[in-house]
Amino acid sequence: LKSFAQIYALSGGQDPVLLKLRSRSGRPSKLRAALYNSKLWLIERWPIKGRSAFKDYYKKKCAEAKNSIVLATPYFVPSPWLTRSLKKAARRGIKIEIIIPRKTDNLFIDSMHRILARSMNYASFLFLPEMNHAKVLLVDDREGLIGSNNIDAQSFDYNLEASVIFQRKDMVGDLKKILETWKKTALPIEVIEKGYRLTIIRVILRWIAKILQPIL
């Protein structure tokens, strides 16, 4: 409720009842207590407070992972700090899987996906046949994240974002089943780009992508 009230106020809302919820403090409500008991946490990114919340969380999970990291997102244009974190995890033997659509609503992003799939050879890229707007992180089949944040600089550095983190076995199990279903229909980059050849145009696109990646 507090998160909603803050966004409501930023959007120009005037209802005094809702505005009061922004500063509600004191003892946790029954709902909040229930969330903690259920191993559910809300993570938010605001222009001032919590600016690095998602960045800190993803870095921490990459460093702590023991077996696997699965990412699903419609737009995968990671900042250099995230590619470094994923690469370090892969060097420790962590299996990295990235599930993205074969075609999005942005041709440049589609090109970026293929460029990254070629350059990030320490990760397995799986391309879905249809657009998928899910934003998901699963670590070691023990902790999941579902929310609004894409894997790009806009979500990590600029936008208002909110996601839910959970460790409940039933929720993690359901998320794993969904991801496994998607994997069955997805294709690796080797199949998507069978007969791939490095051309001058592709080289130019790689350089453009490298320059723009930190701000996309």
Tab-separated table of C-alpha atoms in Angstrom:
chain	number	residue	atom	x	y	z
A	1	LEU	CA	0.000	0.000	0.000
A	2	LYS	CA	2.827	2.393	0.854
A	3	SER	CA	4.471	1.753	-2.512
A	4	PHE	CA	1.186	2.369	-4.350
A	5	ALA	CA	0.591	5.565	-2.360
A	6	GLN	CA	4.039	6.897	-3.268
A	7	ILE	CA	3.447	6.318	-6.980
A	8	TYR	CA	-0.051	7.786	-6.634
A	9	ALA	CA	1.424	10.968	-5.134
A	10	LEU	CA	4.121	11.232	-7.826
A	11	SER	CA	1.375	10.971	-10.448
A	12	GLY	CA	-0.457	13.946	-8.946
A	13	GLY	CA	-2.987	12.135	-6.756
A	14	GLN	CA	-4.808	14.310	-4.203
A	15	ASP	CA	-6.816	11.884	-2.072
A	16	PRO	CA	-5.704	12.631	1.538
A	17	VAL	CA	-6.446	9.076	2.706
A	18	LEU	CA	-4.080	7.580	0.146
A	19	LEU	CA	-1.455	10.277	0.669
A	20	LYS	CA	-1.310	9.429	4.387
A	21	LEU	CA	-0.265	5.877	3.537
A	22	ARG	CA	3.069	7.165	2.205
A	23	SER	CA	4.416	7.801	5.693
A	24	ARG	CA	2.717	4.981	7.563
A	25	SER	CA	5.190	3.440	9.992
A	26	GLY	CA	5.301	1.696	13.328
A	27	ARG	CA	4.398	-1.932	13.911
A	28	PRO	CA	4.081	-4.087	10.758
A	29	SER	CA	0.535	-4.651	9.566
A	30	LYS	CA	-0.959	-8.149	9.548
A	31	LEU	CA	-0.531	-8.221	5.782
A	32	ARG	CA	3.132	-7.226	6.009
A	33	ALA	CA	3.766	-9.773	8.742
A	34	ALA	CA	2.112	-12.460	6.615
A	35	LEU	CA	4.374	-11.584	3.698
A	36	TYR	CA	7.494	-11.985	5.820
A	37	ASN	CA	6.241	-15.298	7.213
A	38	SER	CA	5.617	-16.485	3.655
A	39	LYS	CA	9.160	-15.577	2.612
A	40	LEU	CA	8.038	-12.850	0.233
A	41	TRP	CA	9.837	-9.529	-0.176
A	42	LEU	CA	9.160	-6.453	-2.281
A	43	ILE	CA	12.137	-4.800	-3.986
A	44	GLU	CA	11.712	-1.327	-5.490
A	45	ARG	CA	13.719	1.206	-7.433
A	46	TRP	CA	12.970	4.914	-6.962
A	47	PRO	CA	14.652	7.996	-8.469
A	48	ILE	CA	16.289	8.798	-5.116
A	49	LYS	CA	15.655	6.130	-2.504
A	50	GLY	CA	16.594	2.610	-3.561
A	51	ARG	CA	18.325	3.711	-6.754
A	52	SER	CA	20.733	0.777	-6.628
A	53	ALA	CA	18.324	-1.773	-5.124
A	54	PHE	CA	18.044	-3.957	-8.231
A	55	LYS	CA	21.698	-3.590	-9.134
A	56	ASP	CA	22.785	-4.628	-5.647
A	57	TYR	CA	20.360	-7.562	-5.637
A	58	TYR	CA	21.440	-8.981	-9.010
A	59	LYS	CA	25.121	-8.578	-8.131
A	60	LYS	CA	24.556	-10.384	-4.832
A	61	LYS	CA	22.664	-13.268	-6.445
A	62	CYS	CA	25.312	-13.708	-9.150
A	63	ALA	CA	28.008	-13.849	-6.459
A	64	GLU	CA	26.082	-16.237	-4.188
A	65	ALA	CA	24.709	-18.671	-6.784
A	66	LYS	CA	25.809	-22.269	-6.243
A	67	ASN	CA	24.435	-24.060	-9.308
A	68	SER	CA	22.314	-22.089	-11.742
A	69	ILE	CA	20.939	-18.702	-12.801
A	70	VAL	CA	17.972	-18.428	-15.170
A	71	LEU	CA	16.865	-15.081	-16.592
A	72	ALA	CA	13.734	-14.499	-18.669
A	73	THR	CA	13.063	-11.066	-20.106
A	74	PRO	CA	11.635	-9.497	-23.270
A	75	TYR	CA	14.514	-7.015	-23.522
A	76	PHE	CA	18.004	-8.208	-22.627
A	77	VAL	CA	20.509	-5.375	-22.970
A	78	PRO	CA	22.563	-5.728	-19.767
A	79	SER	CA	24.909	-3.062	-18.487
A	80	PRO	CA	28.605	-4.023	-18.308
A	81	TRP	CA	28.423	-4.589	-14.534
A	82	LEU	CA	25.827	-7.340	-15.041
A	83	THR	CA	27.678	-9.089	-17.864
A	84	ARG	CA	30.785	-9.068	-15.650
A	85	SER	CA	28.801	-10.509	-12.733
A	86	LEU	CA	27.325	-13.261	-14.904
A	87	LYS	CA	30.722	-14.056	-16.391
A	88	LYS	CA	32.284	-14.389	-12.939
A	89	ALA	CA	29.481	-16.749	-11.953
A	90	ALA	CA	30.037	-18.833	-15.090
A	91	ARG	CA	33.748	-19.098	-14.300
A	92	ARG	CA	32.780	-20.670	-10.982
A	93	GLY	CA	30.841	-23.314	-12.863
A	94	ILE	CA	27.385	-21.746	-12.535
A	95	LYS	CA	25.022	-22.623	-15.385
A	96	ILE	CA	23.659	-19.430	-16.950
A	97	GLU	CA	20.482	-19.566	-19.059
A	98	ILE	CA	18.858	-16.538	-20.691
A	99	ILE	CA	15.362	-16.872	-22.171
A	100	ILE	CA	14.349	-14.141	-24.619
A	101	PRO	CA	11.909	-13.760	-27.546
A	102	ARG	CA	13.153	-14.446	-31.047
A	103	LYS	CA	11.305	-11.337	-32.213
A	104	THR	CA	10.296	-8.375	-30.042
A	105	ASP	CA	8.569	-5.136	-31.042
A	106	ASN	CA	11.985	-3.514	-31.585
A	107	LEU	CA	14.232	-4.537	-34.492
A	108	PHE	CA	17.322	-3.008	-32.897
A	109	ILE	CA	16.761	-5.012	-29.706
A	110	ASP	CA	16.382	-8.157	-31.833
A	111	SER	CA	19.807	-7.463	-33.338
A	112	MET	CA	21.251	-6.778	-29.882
A	113	HIS	CA	19.954	-10.123	-28.633
A	114	ARG	CA	21.752	-12.013	-31.384
A	115	ILE	CA	24.949	-10.023	-30.950
A	116	LEU	CA	24.957	-10.683	-27.211
A	117	ALA	CA	24.154	-14.362	-27.703
A	118	ARG	CA	27.272	-14.617	-29.853
A	119	SER	CA	29.538	-12.591	-27.580
A	120	MET	CA	28.374	-13.986	-24.216
A	121	ASN	CA	29.518	-17.527	-24.980
A	122	TYR	CA	29.571	-18.424	-21.279
A	123	ALA	CA	25.740	-18.321	-21.195
A	124	SER	CA	23.074	-20.368	-22.985
A	125	PHE	CA	20.632	-18.184	-24.915
A	126	LEU	CA	17.228	-19.690	-25.637
A	127	PHE	CA	14.961	-17.897	-28.121
A	128	LEU	CA	11.193	-18.202	-27.710
A	129	PRO	CA	9.063	-18.383	-30.886
A	130	GLU	CA	6.694	-15.662	-29.639
A	131	MET	CA	6.937	-12.394	-27.738
A	132	ASN	CA	7.045	-12.921	-23.984
A	133	HIS	CA	6.817	-9.994	-21.555
A	134	ALA	CA	7.729	-11.967	-18.425
A	135	LYS	CA	10.536	-10.611	-16.244
A	136	VAL	CA	11.940	-13.463	-14.197
A	137	LEU	CA	15.025	-14.496	-12.245
A	138	LEU	CA	15.525	-17.963	-10.740
A	139	VAL	CA	18.617	-18.757	-8.679
A	140	ASP	CA	19.589	-22.328	-7.734
A	141	ASP	CA	15.930	-23.392	-7.988
A	142	ARG	CA	15.574	-21.867	-4.512
A	143	GLU	CA	14.819	-18.175	-4.964
A	144	GLY	CA	12.731	-16.438	-7.583
A	145	LEU	CA	11.979	-12.897	-8.684
A	146	ILE	CA	9.014	-11.731	-10.749
A	147	GLY	CA	8.275	-8.094	-11.471
A	148	SER	CA	8.431	-5.134	-13.797
A	149	ASN	CA	12.151	-4.746	-14.461
A	150	ASN	CA	13.698	-5.605	-17.803
A	151	ILE	CA	17.394	-6.384	-18.057
A	152	ASP	CA	18.500	-3.013	-19.385
A	153	ALA	CA	19.883	0.310	-18.190
A	154	GLN	CA	16.431	1.919	-18.228
A	155	SER	CA	15.127	-0.456	-15.559
A	156	PHE	CA	18.265	-0.490	-13.416
A	157	ASP	CA	19.199	3.204	-13.616
A	158	TYR	CA	16.173	5.324	-14.528
A	159	ASN	CA	12.696	3.795	-14.292
A	160	LEU	CA	10.399	3.236	-11.333
A	161	GLU	CA	10.403	-0.528	-10.875
A	162	ALA	CA	9.013	-3.069	-8.425
A	163	SER	CA	9.429	-6.837	-8.155
A	164	VAL	CA	8.612	-9.598	-5.696
A	165	ILE	CA	11.289	-11.958	-4.378
A	166	PHE	CA	10.217	-15.304	-2.954
A	167	GLN	CA	11.689	-18.467	-1.461
A	168	ARG	CA	8.474	-20.417	-0.901
A	169	LYS	CA	8.985	-23.924	-2.277
A	170	ASP	CA	5.581	-24.060	-3.942
A	171	MET	CA	6.069	-20.733	-5.713
A	172	VAL	CA	9.626	-21.568	-6.764
A	173	GLY	CA	8.403	-24.948	-7.986
A	174	ASP	CA	5.647	-23.345	-10.073
A	175	LEU	CA	8.111	-20.855	-11.546
A	176	LYS	CA	10.535	-23.639	-12.446
A	177	LYS	CA	7.748	-25.559	-14.224
A	178	ILE	CA	6.827	-22.471	-16.254
A	179	LEU	CA	10.452	-21.898	-17.248
A	180	GLU	CA	10.869	-25.548	-18.236
A	181	THR	CA	7.754	-25.277	-20.427
A	182	TRP	CA	9.217	-22.249	-22.182
A	183	LYS	CA	12.549	-24.006	-22.695
A	184	LYS	CA	10.824	-26.821	-24.567
A	185	THR	CA	9.656	-24.404	-27.277
A	186	ALA	CA	12.828	-22.283	-27.340
A	187	LEU	CA	15.745	-22.640	-29.765
A	188	PRO	CA	19.465	-21.951	-29.175
A	189	ILE	CA	21.368	-19.332	-31.148
A	190	GLU	CA	23.105	-22.050	-33.182
A	191	VAL	CA	19.752	-23.064	-34.676
A	192	ILE	CA	18.441	-19.515	-35.022
A	193	GLU	CA	21.496	-18.429	-36.984
A	194	LYS	CA	22.450	-21.584	-38.828
A	195	GLY	CA	25.029	-20.707	-41.448
A	196	TYR	CA	26.027	-17.535	-39.552
A	197	ARG	CA	28.701	-15.429	-41.247
A	198	LEU	CA	30.511	-12.424	-39.805
A	199	THR	CA	29.938	-9.564	-42.256
A	200	ILE	CA	30.983	-5.912	-42.229
A	201	ILE	CA	27.420	-4.924	-41.290
A	202	ARG	CA	27.472	-7.283	-38.316
A	203	VAL	CA	30.826	-5.882	-37.176
A	204	ILE	CA	29.449	-2.324	-37.351
A	205	LEU	CA	26.351	-3.376	-35.415
A	206	ARG	CA	28.561	-4.921	-32.726
A	207	TRP	CA	30.448	-1.664	-32.260
A	208	ILE	CA	27.210	0.359	-32.130
A	209	ALA	CA	25.775	-2.101	-29.622
A	210	LYS	CA	28.873	-1.881	-27.439
A	211	ILE	CA	28.657	1.925	-27.376
A	212	LEU	CA	24.908	2.097	-26.661
A	213	GLN	CA	24.625	-0.879	-24.286
A	214	PRO	CA	25.243	1.099	-21.042
A	215	ILE	CA	22.345	3.494	-21.744
A	216	LEU	CA	19.699	1.364	-23.494
